[in-house]
CSV table of C-alpha atoms in Angstrom, one decimal:
chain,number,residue,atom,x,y,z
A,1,UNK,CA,0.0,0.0,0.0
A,2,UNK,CA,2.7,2.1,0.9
A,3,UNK,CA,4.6,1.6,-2.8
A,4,UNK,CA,1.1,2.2,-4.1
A,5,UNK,CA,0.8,5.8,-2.3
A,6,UNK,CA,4.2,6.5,-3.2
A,7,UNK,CA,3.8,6.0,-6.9
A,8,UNK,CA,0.4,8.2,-7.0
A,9,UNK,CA,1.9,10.8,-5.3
A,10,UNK,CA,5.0,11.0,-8.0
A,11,UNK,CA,2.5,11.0,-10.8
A,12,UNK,CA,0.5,13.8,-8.7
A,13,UNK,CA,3.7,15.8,-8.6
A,14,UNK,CA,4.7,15.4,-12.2
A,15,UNK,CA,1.6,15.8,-13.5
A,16,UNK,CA,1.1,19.2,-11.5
A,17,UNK,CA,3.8,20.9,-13.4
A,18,UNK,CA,2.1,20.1,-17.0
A,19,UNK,CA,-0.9,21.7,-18.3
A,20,UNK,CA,-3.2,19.8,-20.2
A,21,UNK,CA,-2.4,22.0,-23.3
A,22,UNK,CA,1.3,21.0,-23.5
A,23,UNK,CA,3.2,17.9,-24.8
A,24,UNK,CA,7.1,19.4,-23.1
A,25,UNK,CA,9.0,16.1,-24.8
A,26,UNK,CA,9.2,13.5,-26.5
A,27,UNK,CA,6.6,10.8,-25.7
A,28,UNK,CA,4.5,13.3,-24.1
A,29,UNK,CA,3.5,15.2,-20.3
A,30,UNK,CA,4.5,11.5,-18.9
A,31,UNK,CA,7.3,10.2,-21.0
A,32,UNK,CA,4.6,7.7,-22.3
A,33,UNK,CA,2.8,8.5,-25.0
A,34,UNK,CA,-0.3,9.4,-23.7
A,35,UNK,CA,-2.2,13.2,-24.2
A,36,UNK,CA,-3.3,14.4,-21.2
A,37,UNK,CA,-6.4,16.0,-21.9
A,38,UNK,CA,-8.9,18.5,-20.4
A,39,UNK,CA,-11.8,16.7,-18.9
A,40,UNK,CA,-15.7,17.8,-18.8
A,41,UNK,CA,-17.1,20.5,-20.6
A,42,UNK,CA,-13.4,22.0,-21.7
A,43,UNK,CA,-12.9,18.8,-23.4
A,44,UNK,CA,-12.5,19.0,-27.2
A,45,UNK,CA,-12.2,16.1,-29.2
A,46,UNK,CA,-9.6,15.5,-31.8
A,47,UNK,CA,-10.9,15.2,-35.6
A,48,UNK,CA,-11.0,11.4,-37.2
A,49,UNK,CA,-11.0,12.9,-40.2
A,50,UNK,CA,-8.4,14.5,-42.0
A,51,UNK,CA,-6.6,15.4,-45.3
A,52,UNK,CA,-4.7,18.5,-46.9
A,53,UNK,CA,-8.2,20.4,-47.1
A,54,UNK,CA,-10.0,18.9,-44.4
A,55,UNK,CA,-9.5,20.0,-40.6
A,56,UNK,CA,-6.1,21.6,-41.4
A,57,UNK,CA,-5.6,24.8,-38.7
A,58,UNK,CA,-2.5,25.5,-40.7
A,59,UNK,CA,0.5,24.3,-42.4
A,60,UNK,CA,4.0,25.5,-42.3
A,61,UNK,CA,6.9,24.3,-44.3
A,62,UNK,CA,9.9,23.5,-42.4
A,63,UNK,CA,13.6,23.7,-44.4
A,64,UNK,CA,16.4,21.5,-44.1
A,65,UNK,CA,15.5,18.0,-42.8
A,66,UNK,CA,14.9,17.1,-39.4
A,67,UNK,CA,12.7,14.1,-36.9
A,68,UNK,CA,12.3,15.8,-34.1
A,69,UNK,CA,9.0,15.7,-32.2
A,70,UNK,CA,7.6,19.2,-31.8
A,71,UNK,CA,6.9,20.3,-28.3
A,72,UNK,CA,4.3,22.6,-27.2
A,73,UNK,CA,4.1,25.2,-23.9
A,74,UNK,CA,1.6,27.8,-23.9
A,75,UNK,CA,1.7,29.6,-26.7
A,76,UNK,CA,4.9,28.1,-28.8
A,77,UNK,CA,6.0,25.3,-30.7
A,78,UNK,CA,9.3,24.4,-30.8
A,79,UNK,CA,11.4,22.0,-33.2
A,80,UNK,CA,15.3,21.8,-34.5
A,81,UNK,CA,16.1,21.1,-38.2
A,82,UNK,CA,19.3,21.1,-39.9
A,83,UNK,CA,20.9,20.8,-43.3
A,84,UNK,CA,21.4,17.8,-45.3
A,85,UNK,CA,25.2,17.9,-44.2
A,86,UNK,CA,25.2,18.7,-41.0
A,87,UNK,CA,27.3,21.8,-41.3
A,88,UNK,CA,24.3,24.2,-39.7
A,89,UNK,CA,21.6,23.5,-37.1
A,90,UNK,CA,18.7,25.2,-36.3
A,91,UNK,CA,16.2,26.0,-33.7
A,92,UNK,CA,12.7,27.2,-34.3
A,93,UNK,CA,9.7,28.4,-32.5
A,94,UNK,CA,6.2,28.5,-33.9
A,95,UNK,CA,3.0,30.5,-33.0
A,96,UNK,CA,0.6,27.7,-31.4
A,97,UNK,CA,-2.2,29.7,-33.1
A,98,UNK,CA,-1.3,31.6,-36.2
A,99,UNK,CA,1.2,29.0,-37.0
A,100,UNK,CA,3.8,32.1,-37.7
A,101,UNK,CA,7.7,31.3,-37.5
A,102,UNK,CA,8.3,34.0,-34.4
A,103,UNK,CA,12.2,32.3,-34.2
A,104,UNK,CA,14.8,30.6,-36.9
A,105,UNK,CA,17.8,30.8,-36.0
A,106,UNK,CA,21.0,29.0,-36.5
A,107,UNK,CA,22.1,28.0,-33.3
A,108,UNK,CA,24.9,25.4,-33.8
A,109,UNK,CA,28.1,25.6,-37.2
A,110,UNK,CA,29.7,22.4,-37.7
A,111,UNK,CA,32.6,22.5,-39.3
A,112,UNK,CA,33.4,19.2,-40.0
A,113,UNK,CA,29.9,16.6,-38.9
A,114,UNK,CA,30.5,13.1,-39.5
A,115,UNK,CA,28.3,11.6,-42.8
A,116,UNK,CA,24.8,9.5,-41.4
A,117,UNK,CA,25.4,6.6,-44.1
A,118,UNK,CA,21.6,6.3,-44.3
A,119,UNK,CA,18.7,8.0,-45.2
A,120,UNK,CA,16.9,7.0,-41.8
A,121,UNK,CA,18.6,9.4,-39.5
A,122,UNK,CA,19.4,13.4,-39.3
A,123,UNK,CA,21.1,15.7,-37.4
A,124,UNK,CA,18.2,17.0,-36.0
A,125,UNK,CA,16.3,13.8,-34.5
A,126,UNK,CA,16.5,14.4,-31.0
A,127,UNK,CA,13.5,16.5,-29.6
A,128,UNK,CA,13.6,19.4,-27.8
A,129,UNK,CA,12.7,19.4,-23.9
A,130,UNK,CA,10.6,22.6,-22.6
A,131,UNK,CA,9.5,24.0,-19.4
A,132,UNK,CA,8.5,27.3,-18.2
A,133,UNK,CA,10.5,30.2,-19.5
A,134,UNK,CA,13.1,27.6,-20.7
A,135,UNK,CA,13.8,25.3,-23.8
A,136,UNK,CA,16.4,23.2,-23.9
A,137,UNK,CA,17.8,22.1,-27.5
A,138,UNK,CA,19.9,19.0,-28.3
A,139,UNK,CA,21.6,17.8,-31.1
A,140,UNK,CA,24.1,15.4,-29.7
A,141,UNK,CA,27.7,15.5,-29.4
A,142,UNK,CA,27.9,18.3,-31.9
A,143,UNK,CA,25.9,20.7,-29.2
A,144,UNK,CA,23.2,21.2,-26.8
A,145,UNK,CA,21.4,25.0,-25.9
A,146,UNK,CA,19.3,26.0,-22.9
A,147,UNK,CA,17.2,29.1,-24.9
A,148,UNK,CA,14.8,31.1,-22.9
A,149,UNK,CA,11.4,31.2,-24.1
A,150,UNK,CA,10.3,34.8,-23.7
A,151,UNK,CA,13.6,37.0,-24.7
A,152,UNK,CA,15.2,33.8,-27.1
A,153,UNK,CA,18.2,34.2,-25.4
A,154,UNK,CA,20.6,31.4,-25.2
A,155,UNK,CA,21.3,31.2,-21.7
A,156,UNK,CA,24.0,28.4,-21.6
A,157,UNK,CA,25.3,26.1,-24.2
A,158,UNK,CA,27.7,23.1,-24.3
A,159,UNK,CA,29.6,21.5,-27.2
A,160,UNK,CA,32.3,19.3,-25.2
A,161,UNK,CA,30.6,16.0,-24.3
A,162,UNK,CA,32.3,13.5,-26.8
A,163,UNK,CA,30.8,10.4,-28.2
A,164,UNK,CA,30.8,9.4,-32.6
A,165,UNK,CA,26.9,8.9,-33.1
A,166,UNK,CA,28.2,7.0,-36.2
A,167,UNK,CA,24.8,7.2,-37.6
A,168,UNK,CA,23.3,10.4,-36.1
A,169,UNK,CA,22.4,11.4,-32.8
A,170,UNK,CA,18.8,10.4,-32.0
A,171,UNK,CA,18.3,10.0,-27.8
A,172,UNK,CA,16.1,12.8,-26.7
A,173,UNK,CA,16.9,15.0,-23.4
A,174,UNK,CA,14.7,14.7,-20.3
A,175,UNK,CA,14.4,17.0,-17.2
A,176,UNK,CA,14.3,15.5,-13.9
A,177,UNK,CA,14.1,17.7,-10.9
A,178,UNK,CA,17.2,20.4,-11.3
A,179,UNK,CA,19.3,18.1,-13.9
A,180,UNK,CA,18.7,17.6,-18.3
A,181,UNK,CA,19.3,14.1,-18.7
A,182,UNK,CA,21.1,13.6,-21.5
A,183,UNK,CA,22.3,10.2,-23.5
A,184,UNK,CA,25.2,9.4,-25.5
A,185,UNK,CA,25.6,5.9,-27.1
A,186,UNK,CA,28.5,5.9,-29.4
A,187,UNK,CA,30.5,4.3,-31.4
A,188,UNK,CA,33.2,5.1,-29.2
A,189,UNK,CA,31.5,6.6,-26.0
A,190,UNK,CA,28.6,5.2,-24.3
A,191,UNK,CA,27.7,7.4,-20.7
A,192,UNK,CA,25.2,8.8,-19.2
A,193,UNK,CA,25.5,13.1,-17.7
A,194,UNK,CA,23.1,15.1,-16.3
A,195,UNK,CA,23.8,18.7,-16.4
A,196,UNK,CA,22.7,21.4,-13.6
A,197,UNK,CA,19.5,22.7,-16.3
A,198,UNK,CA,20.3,26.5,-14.6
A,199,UNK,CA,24.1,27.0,-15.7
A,200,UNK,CA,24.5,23.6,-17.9
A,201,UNK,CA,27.5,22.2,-15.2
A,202,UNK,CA,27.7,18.9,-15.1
A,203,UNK,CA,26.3,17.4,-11.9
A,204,UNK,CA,27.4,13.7,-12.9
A,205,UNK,CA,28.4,11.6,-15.7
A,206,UNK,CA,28.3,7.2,-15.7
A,207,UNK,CA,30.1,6.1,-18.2
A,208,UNK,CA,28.7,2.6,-19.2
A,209,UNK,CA,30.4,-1.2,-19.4
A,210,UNK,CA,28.3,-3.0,-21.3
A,211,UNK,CA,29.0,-6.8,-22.4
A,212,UNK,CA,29.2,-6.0,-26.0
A,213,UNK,CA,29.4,-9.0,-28.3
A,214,UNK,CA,31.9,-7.5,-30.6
A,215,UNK,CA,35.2,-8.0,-29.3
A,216,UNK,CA,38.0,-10.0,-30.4
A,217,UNK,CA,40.6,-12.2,-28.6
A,218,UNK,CA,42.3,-9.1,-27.3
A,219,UNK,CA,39.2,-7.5,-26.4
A,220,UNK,CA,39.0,-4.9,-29.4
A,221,UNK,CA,36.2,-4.1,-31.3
A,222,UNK,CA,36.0,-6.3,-34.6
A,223,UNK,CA,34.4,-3.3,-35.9
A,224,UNK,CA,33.4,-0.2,-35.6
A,225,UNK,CA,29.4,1.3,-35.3
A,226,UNK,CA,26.2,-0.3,-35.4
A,227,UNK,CA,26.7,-2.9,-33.0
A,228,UNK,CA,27.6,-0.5,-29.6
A,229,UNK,CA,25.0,2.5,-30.9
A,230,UNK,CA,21.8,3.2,-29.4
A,231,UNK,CA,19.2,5.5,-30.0
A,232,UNK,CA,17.0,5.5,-26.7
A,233,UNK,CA,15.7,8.3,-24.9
A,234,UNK,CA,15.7,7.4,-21.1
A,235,UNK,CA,12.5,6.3,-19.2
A,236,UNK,CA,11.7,7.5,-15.3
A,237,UNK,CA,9.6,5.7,-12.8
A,238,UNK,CA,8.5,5.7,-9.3
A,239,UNK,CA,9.7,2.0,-8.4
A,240,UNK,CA,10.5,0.8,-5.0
A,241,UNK,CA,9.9,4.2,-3.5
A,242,UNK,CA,13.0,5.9,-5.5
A,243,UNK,CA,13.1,6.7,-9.2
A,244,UNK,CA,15.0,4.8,-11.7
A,245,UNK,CA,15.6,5.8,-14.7
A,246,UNK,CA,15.2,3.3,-17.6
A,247,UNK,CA,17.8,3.4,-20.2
A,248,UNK,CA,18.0,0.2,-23.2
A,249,UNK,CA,21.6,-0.1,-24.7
A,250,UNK,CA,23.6,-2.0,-26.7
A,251,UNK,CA,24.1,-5.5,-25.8
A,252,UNK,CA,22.8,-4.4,-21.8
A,253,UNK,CA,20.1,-2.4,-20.6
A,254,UNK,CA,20.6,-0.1,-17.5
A,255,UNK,CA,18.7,1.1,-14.7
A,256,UNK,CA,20.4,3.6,-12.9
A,257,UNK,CA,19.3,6.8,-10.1
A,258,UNK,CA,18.7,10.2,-12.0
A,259,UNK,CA,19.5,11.8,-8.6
A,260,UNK,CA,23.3,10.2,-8.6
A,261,UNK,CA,24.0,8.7,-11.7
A,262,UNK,CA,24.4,5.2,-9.6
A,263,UNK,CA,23.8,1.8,-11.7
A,264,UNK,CA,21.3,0.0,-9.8
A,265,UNK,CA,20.6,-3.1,-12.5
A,266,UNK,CA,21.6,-3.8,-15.5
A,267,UNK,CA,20.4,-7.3,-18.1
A,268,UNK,CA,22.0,-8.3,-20.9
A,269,UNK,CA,20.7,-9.3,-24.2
A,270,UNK,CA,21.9,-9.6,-27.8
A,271,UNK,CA,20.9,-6.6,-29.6
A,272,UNK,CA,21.7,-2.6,-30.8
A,273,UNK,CA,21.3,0.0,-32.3
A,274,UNK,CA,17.4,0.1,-29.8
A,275,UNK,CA,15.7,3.3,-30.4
A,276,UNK,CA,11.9,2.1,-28.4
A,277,UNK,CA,11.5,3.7,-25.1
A,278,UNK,CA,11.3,0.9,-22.0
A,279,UNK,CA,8.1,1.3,-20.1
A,280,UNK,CA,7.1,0.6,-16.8
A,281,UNK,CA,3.2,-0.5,-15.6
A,282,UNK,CA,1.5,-3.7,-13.7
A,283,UNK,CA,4.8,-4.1,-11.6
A,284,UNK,CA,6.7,-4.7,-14.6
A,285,UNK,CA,9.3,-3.0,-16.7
A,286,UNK,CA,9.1,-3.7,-20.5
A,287,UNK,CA,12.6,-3.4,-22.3
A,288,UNK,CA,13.3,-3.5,-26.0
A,289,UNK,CA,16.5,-5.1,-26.9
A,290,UNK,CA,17.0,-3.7,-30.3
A,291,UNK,CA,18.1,-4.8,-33.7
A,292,UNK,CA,20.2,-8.7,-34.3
A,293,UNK,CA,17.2,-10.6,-32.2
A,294,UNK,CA,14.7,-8.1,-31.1
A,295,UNK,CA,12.9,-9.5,-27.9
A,296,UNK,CA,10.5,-7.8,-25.1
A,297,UNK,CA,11.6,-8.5,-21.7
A,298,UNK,CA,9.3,-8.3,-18.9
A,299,UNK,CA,11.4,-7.2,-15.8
A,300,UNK,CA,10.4,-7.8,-12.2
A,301,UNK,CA,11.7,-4.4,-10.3
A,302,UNK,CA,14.0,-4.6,-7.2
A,303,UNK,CA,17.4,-6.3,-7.9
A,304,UNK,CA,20.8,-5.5,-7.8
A,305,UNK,CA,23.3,-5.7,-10.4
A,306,UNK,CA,23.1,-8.1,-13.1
A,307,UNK,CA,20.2,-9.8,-12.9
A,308,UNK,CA,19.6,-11.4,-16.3
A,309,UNK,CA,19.0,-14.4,-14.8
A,310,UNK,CA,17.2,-14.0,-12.2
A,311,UNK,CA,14.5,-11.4,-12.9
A,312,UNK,CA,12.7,-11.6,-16.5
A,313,UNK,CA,9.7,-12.6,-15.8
A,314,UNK,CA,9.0,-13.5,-19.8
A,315,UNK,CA,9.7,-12.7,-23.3
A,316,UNK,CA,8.0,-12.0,-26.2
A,317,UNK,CA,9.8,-11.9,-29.9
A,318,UNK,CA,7.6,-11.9,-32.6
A,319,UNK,CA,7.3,-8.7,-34.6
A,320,UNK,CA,9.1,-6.7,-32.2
A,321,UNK,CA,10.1,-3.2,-33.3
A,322,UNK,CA,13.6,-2.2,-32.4
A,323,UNK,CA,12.4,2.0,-34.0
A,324,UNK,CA,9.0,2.4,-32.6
A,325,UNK,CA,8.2,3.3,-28.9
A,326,UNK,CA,5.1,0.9,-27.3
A,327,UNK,CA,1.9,2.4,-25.6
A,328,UNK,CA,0.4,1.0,-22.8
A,329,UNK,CA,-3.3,1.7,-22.5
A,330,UNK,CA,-5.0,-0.1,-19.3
A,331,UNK,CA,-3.6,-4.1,-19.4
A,332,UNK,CA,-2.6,-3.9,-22.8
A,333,UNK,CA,0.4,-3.2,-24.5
A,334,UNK,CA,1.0,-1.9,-28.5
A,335,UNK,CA,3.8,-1.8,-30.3
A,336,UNK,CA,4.4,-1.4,-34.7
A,337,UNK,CA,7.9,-2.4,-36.2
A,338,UNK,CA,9.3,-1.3,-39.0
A,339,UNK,CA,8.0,-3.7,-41.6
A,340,UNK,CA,4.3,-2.4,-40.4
A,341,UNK,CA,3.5,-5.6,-37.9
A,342,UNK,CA,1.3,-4.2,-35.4
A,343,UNK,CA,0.7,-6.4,-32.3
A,344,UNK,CA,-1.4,-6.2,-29.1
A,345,UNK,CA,0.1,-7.9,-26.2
A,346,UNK,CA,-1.3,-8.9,-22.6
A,347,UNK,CA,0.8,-6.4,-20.6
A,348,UNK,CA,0.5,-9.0,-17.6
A,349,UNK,CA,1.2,-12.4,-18.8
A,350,UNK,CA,3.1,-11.2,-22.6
A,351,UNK,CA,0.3,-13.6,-24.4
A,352,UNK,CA,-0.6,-12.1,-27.7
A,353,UNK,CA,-4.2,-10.8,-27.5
A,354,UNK,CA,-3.9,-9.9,-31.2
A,355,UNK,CA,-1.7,-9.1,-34.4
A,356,UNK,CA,-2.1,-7.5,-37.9
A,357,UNK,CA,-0.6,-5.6,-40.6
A,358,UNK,CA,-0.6,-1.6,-41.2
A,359,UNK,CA,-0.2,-0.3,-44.8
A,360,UNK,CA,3.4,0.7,-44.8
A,361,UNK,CA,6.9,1.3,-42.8
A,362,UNK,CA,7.0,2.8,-39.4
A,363,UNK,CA,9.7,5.0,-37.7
A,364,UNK,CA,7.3,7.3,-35.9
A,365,UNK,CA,6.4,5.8,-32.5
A,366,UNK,CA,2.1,5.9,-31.4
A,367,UNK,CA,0.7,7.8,-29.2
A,368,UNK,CA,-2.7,7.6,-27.1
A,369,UNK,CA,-5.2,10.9,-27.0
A,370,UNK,CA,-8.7,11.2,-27.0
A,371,UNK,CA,-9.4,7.6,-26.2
A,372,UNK,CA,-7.9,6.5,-30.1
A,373,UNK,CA,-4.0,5.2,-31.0
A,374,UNK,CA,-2.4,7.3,-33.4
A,375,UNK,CA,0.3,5.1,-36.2
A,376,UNK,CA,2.0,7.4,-38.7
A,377,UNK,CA,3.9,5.5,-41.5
A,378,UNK,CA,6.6,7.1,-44.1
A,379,UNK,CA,4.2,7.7,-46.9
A,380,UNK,CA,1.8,9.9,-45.1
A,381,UNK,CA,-0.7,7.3,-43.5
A,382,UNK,CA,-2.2,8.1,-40.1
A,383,UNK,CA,-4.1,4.9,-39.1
A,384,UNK,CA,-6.3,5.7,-36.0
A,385,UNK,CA,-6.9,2.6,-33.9
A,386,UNK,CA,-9.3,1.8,-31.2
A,387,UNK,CA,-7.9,0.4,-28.6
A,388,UNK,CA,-9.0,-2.7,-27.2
A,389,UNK,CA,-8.7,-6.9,-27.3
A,390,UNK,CA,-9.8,-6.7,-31.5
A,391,UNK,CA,-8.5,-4.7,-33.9
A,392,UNK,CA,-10.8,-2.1,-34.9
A,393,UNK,CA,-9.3,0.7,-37.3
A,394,UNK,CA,-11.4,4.0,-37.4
A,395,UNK,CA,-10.1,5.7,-40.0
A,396,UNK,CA,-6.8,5.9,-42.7
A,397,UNK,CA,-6.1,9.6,-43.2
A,398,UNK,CA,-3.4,10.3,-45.7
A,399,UNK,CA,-1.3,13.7,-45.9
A,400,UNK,CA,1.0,14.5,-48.8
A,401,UNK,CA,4.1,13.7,-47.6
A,402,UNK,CA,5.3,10.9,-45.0
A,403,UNK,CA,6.3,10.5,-41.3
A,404,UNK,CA,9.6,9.6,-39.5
A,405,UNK,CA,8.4,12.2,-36.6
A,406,UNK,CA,6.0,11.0,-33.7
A,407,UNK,CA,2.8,13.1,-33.6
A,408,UNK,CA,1.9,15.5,-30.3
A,409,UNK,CA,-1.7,15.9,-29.3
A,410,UNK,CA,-2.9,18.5,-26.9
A,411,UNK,CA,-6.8,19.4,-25.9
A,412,UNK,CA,-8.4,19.2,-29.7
A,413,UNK,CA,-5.4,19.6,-31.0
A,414,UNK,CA,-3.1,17.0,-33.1
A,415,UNK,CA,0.5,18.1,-34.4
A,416,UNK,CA,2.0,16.2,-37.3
A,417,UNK,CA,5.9,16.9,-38.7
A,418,UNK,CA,5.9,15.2,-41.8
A,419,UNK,CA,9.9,15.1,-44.1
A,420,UNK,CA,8.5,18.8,-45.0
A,421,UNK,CA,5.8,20.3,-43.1
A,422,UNK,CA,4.2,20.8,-40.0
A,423,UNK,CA,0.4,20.4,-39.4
A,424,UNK,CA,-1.9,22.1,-36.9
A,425,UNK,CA,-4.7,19.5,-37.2
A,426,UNK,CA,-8.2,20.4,-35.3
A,427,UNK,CA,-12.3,20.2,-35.9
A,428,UNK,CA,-13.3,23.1,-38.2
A,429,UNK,CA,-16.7,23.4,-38.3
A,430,UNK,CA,-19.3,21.2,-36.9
């Protein structure tokens, strides 16, 4: 009961310091995916229909090329972009209302940005992190800014934590008390730092060990990349009366405290290069292992150190997306890989309540808002799902050009980044 109270009371408090009109991050107000929308007679529903002339608020184009979630505060919208060769990055902040560019500015020249080898990544993929009067822009190695949100000012910025993305950056920044929480998975570098989010010190930094499967007689790397990157943005819970923060790696997966920086756990597994989110819910923690042989573990909270073998409760590996973030809505969990395999697990017991096939490929993760699931594929699909133990799709809506950007949603309100554009998507009329 205790555990129970302890748990409400941190969702309380988090939830306290959002407004039901803003989406400050990544997956959302929680970290999860879910909109948290105003209830009774404030309560606007999001359309089910949609298309280039239908329910459209207004559309911007956005230059360069860039996968970054927008985030929303108050009044302002704020993404990064940045050109094709990664020489200039930009920050940009958009009217919630009028949809007018109020800021684009250049805030990071790279003189010399190592080349993505693939057309599935930029240098502008991680999302921005906002809360009130700051914004806090990252774009990897190559720099992060803390703007303020009123005057535009950069207030602090830092451009000397190392790490070779190889393939791009891509882990998002999270805020967690008085620290940004940032991740670097490397080629070369894979640590952990939080910064103080006032002056941008650094508070700590954990530099990981993982059991990486890629090492030769003499322990060196038989190659260089893919198989020590990762992509994941970090995941915070209340567990065992103390937050641990959630982080999936290559070849191990990490629980650490965002207060200290201290491992707590760690389970290995045989993928990389993991980009979905872990999740916590039911007394479980759900980890995504990532690319090679992509498997959901199902975690029992409360060891110490390595505990691959004594604390997976049970796996699931069929169709598992190593891109895609889940959602958890109620007992069930949802998850879309690549190839457009969309399944509906048992979030309790991992048995497969049901599986299907979306029109498409997926990069964008889901997200839950007005009671409907919300899958964006790269050609401009936006299937709205249902949720619940059948599959029952709503409604395909198509926009002209595709998604590797997760949607936002805020009350009546649904914001989609396509390769070019961003949309303001709302009713219009009755």
């Amino acid at each position: 009961m205790k555990k129970r109270i302890l748990t409400i009371y941190f969702i309380v408090v988090m939830s306290a310091l959002i407004s039901w009109s803003d989406w400050p991050q990544f997956r959302g107000p929680n970290n999860d995916g879910h909109a948290v929308l105003q209830a009774g007679e404030q309560a606007k529903p999001l359309p089910v229909e949609f298309n280039e002339s239908t329910n459209v608020k207004w559309k911007i184009p956005i230059h360069d090329l860039g996968w970054c979630t927008p985030v929303i505060m108050g009044k302002q919208v704020w993404l990064t972009t940045a050109s094709l060769d990664g020489r200039k990055m930009y920050v940009l902040c958009i009217d919630r209302e009028s949809g007018e560019i109020l800021l684009d500015r250049q805030q990071f020249n790279i003189e010399s940005p190592r080349p993505l080898g693939n057309d599935v990544n930029t240098y502008a993929s991680p999302s921005c992190v906002i809360e009130e009067g700051r914004v806090y822009v990252h774009f990897g190695s190559y720099g992060t800014a803390c703007i303020d949100t009123k005057t535009f000012k950069t207030l602090w910025q830092r451009q000397d934590l190392p790490c070779n993305h190889f393939r791009g950056p891509a882990s998002s920044p999270i805020l967690f008390e008085d620290k940004l929480i940032l991740t670097f998975d490397g080629s070369d570098y894979q640590y952990q730092a939080a910064l103080n989010k006032i002056t941008g010190e650094t508070i700590w930094k954990t530099d990981r060990d993982s059991n990486f499967k890629d090492l030769d007689n003499e322990g060196k790397p038989k190659r260089d990349g893919d198989l020590r990157k990762a992509y994941c943005t970090p995941y915070i819970a209340m567990i065992d009366n103390q937050p641990q923060m959630l982080v999936a790696a290559s070849h191990t997966s990490f629980c650490y405290d965002p207060r200290s920086g201290e491992e707590i756990w760690r389970i290995d597994h045989e993928g990389y290069s993991i980009a979905s989110m872990s999740l916590y819910g039911h007394g479980l923690i759900y980890i995504f292992t990532g690319r090679s042989r992509p498997d959901l573990l199902a975690v029992q909270p409360g060891g110490k150190g390595d505990i691959t073998k004594t604390h997976i409760k049970w796996k699931y590996n069929k169709g598992v997306p190593s891109m895609c973030s889940p959602i958890m809505v109620g007992d069930l969990i949802y998850f879309v890989n690549n190839g457009g395999v969309i399944t509906c697990l048992d979030a309790k017991t991992g048995e497969e309540v049901w599986k299907d096939r979306l029109k498409g490929q997926y990069y964008a993760s889901p997200i839950f808002a007005d009671n409907k699931l919300y899958f964006c594929n790269v050609t401009g699909d936006v299937t709205i799902i249902k949720p619940g133990r059948k599959m029952n799709i709503l409604k395909i809506n198509t926009l002209s050009d595709g998604f590797m950007s997760s949607p936002a949603a805020i009350n009546g309100e649904l914001y989609l980044r396509t390769k070019s554009h961003l949309y303001r998507i709302e009713q219009i009329g009755s």
